[in-house]
Each structure stands twice: as structure tokens, then as C-alpha cells.
Coordinates of C-alpha atoms in Angstrom, one line a residue:
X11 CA -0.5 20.8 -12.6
X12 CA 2.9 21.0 -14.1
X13 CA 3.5 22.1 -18.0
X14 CA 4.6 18.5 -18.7
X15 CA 1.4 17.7 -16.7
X16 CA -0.5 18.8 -20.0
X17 CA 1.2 16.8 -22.0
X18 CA 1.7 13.2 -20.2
X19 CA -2.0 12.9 -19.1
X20 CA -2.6 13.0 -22.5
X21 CA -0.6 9.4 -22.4
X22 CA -2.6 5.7 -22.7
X23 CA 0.6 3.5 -22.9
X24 CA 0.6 0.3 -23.0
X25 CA 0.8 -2.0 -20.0
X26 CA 3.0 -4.9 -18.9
X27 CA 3.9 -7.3 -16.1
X28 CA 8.1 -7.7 -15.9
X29 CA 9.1 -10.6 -13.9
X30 CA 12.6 -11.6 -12.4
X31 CA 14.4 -13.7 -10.8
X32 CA 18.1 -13.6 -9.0
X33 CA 19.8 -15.3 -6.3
X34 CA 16.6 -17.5 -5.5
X35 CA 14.0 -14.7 -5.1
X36 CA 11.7 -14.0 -7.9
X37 CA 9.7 -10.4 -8.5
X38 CA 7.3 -9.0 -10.7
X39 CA 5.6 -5.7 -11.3
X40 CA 3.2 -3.8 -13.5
X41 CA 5.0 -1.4 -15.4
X42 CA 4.0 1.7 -17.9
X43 CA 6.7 2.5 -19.3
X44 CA 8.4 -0.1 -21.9
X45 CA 8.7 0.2 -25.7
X46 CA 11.1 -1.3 -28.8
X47 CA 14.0 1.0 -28.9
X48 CA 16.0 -0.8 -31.8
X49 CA 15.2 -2.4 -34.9
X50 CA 18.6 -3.2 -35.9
X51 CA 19.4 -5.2 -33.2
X52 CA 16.4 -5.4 -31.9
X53 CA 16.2 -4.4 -28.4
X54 CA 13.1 -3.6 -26.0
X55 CA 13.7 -1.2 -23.0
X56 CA 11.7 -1.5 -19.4
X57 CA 11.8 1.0 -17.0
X58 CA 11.5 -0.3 -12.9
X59 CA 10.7 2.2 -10.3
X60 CA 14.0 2.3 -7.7
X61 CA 11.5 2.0 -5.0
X62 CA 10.3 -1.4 -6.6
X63 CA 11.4 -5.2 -5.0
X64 CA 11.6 -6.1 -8.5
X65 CA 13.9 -3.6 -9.2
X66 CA 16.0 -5.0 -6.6
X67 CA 15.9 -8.2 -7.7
X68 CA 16.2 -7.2 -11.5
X69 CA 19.5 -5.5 -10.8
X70 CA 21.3 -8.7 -9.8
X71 CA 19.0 -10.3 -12.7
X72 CA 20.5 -11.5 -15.9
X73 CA 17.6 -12.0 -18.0
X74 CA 13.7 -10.5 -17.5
X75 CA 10.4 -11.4 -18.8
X76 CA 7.9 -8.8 -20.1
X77 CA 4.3 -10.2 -20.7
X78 CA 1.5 -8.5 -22.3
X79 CA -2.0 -8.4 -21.0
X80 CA -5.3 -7.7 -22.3
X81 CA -8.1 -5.8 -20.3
X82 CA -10.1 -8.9 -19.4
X83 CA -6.8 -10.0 -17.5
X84 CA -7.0 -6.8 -15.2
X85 CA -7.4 -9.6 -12.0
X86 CA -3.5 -10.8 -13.1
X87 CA -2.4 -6.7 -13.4
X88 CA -4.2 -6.1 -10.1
X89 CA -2.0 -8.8 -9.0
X90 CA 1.3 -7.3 -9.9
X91 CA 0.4 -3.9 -9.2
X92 CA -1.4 -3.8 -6.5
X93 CA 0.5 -6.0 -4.8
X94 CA 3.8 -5.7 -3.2
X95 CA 6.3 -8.9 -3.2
X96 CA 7.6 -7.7 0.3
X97 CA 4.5 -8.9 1.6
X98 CA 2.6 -11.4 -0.8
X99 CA 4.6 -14.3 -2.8
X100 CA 2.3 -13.0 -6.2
X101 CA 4.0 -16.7 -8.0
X102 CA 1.7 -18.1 -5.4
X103 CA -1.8 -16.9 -6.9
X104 CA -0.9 -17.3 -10.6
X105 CA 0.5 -20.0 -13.4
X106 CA 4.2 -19.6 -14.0
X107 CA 7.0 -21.5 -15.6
X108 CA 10.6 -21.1 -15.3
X109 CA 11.7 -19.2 -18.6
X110 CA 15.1 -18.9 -20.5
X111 CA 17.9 -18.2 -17.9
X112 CA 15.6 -18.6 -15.3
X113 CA 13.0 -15.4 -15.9
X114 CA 9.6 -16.3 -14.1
X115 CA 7.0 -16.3 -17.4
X116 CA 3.3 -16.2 -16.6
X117 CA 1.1 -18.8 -18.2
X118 CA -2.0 -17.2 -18.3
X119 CA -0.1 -13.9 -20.3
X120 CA -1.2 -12.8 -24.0
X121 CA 2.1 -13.0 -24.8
X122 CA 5.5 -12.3 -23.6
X123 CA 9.4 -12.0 -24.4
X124 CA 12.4 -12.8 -21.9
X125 CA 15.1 -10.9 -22.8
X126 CA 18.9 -10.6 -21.6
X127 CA 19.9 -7.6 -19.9
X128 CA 22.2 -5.7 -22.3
X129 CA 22.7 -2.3 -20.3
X130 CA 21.1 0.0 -17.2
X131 CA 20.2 3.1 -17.4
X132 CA 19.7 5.6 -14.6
X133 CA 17.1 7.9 -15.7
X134 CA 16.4 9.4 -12.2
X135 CA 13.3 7.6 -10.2
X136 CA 13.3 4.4 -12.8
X137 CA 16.1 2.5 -14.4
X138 CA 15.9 1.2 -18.0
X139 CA 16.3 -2.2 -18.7
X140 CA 17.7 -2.5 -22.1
X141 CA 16.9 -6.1 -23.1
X142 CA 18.1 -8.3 -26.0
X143 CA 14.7 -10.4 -26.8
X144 CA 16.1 -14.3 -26.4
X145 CA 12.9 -16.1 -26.5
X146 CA 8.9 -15.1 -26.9
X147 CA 5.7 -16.8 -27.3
X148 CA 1.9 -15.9 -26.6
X149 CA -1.2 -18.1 -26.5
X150 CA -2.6 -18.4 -29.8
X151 CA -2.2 -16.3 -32.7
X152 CA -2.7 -12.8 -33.0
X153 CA -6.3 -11.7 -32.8
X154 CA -6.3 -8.2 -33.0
X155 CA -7.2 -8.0 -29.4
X156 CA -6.2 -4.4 -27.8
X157 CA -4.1 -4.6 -25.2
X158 CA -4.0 -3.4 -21.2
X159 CA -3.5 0.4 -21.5
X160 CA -3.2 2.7 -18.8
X161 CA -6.5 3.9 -18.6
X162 CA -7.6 0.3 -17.6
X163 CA -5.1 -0.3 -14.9
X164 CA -5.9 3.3 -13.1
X165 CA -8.2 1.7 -10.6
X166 CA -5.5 -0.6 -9.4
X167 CA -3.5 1.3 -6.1
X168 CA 0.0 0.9 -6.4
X169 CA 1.9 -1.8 -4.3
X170 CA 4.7 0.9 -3.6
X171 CA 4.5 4.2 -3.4
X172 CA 5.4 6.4 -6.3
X173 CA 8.2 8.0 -4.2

């Protein structure tokens, strides 16, 4: 265990699918790390692992959809992480539409934003996303449900390795 080991498994962050789509081929993944990182514009920031097909595909991508997902909807997070596109087309198994500038957006998803990719940043295995939020929605209104942390995806075994 490393110093910053003490510190990060100390971590429960939230939990979301981004989805893409570029040059025909759409991609998804579970992702843990993602957060606001503006108010004034507002701007939301994902981070894809380089060793990801969705991070291919996100980099030719002009817009990405993050969805959020509540522990009962651990089957559709299995999905996305524990599943790699290079073998399984994940669209297949789930509801989907075609979002704002073509972002896949899952149906069945608490709620979600597609955003347009304002910048990439290289911050060694992962690259930020910083997105401009275009469009949202979620199903219903907001019920004070907790969402899918970290500590509820931990069973699922990564499509990809981390490295």
C-alpha cells in the first residue's frame, strides 16, 4: 500500500455510464471519476481510461453523454463495466436513443447530460473530457434516491484492464 493508498481508499465517488459515438461506432463505459468543475460556465469533466474503446471513440467524438445510476440499476453498470465493446455490442442489451449531436443516451438511466466536448486533458493513464452540458433530462423528478457509488460497483470485473 502506497501513502496515497491511505487516502484514496478512503474514496466512495459517485458512478456513471459515458457513452459516445464517432464515425459510426458507438462506446460506453462505467466511469469513477467525473465531477462539476465550473459554475460560471458551467462545465462537467469525465475522465476515460487510454486503455478504454470508448476512449477511442470519444476522442474523435464531438459531444458525450454521462448518465447517472442508482444501485438497483447495478445489472446496466455491470453492463458497461464489465463488459468490453471490443467484444459485445452493449447498445444491443439495453434501451437507447440517439441524443444531441448524436451521443448514445440510455433510456432506462436516472438521469443524464450530453455535453459538447470543450477541451482534453492528458492527465497520465485517463484523459479529461471537459464537457459543456447541451442538453439533460432524467426519469421523473428528483426523489432523493442515492446514487451508484463505488462501493456498489466493486463486484463488477473490469472490461479492460487497469493498465
Amino acid at each position: 500500500m502506497t501513502d496515497m493508498d491511505t487516502f484514496t481508499d478512503r474514496l466512495n465517488p459517485d458512478m456513471c455510464v459515458v457513452t459516445a459515438e464517432a464515425g459510426g461506432e458507438r462506446a460506453g463505459c462505467l466511469v469513477g471519476f467525473a465531477s462539476q468543475c465550473s459554475m460560471r460556465p458551467v462545465r462537467f469533466v469525465v475522465w476515460l481510461s487510454k486503455v478504454n474503446r470508448t476512449y477511442e471513440v470519444a476522442r474523435a467524438a464531438e459531444f458525450l453523454a454521462v448518465h447517472l445510476l442508482t444501485p438497483e440499476q447495478s445489472g446496466l453498470a455491470a453492463l458497461f463495466g464489465g463488459e468490453t465493446g471490443d467484444r459485445v455490442d452493449k447498445f444491443a442489451r439495453t434501451r437507447w436513443r440517439e441524443g444531441h449531436g448524436g451521443a448514445p443516451v440510455l433510456e432506462d438511466a436516472y438521469a443524464w447530460c450530453v455535453g459538447r466536448v470543450e477541451q482534453r486533458i492528458d492527465g497520465g493513464d485517463h484523459v479529461g473530457f471537459v464537457l459543456d452540458p447541451v442538453r439533460s433530462g432524467a426519469r421523473g423528478e428528483p426523489d432523493g434516491r442515492p446514487l451508484l457509488r463505488l462501493a456498489d460497483a466493486l463486484s463488477i470485473e473490469p472490461g479492460h484492464p487497469v493498465d
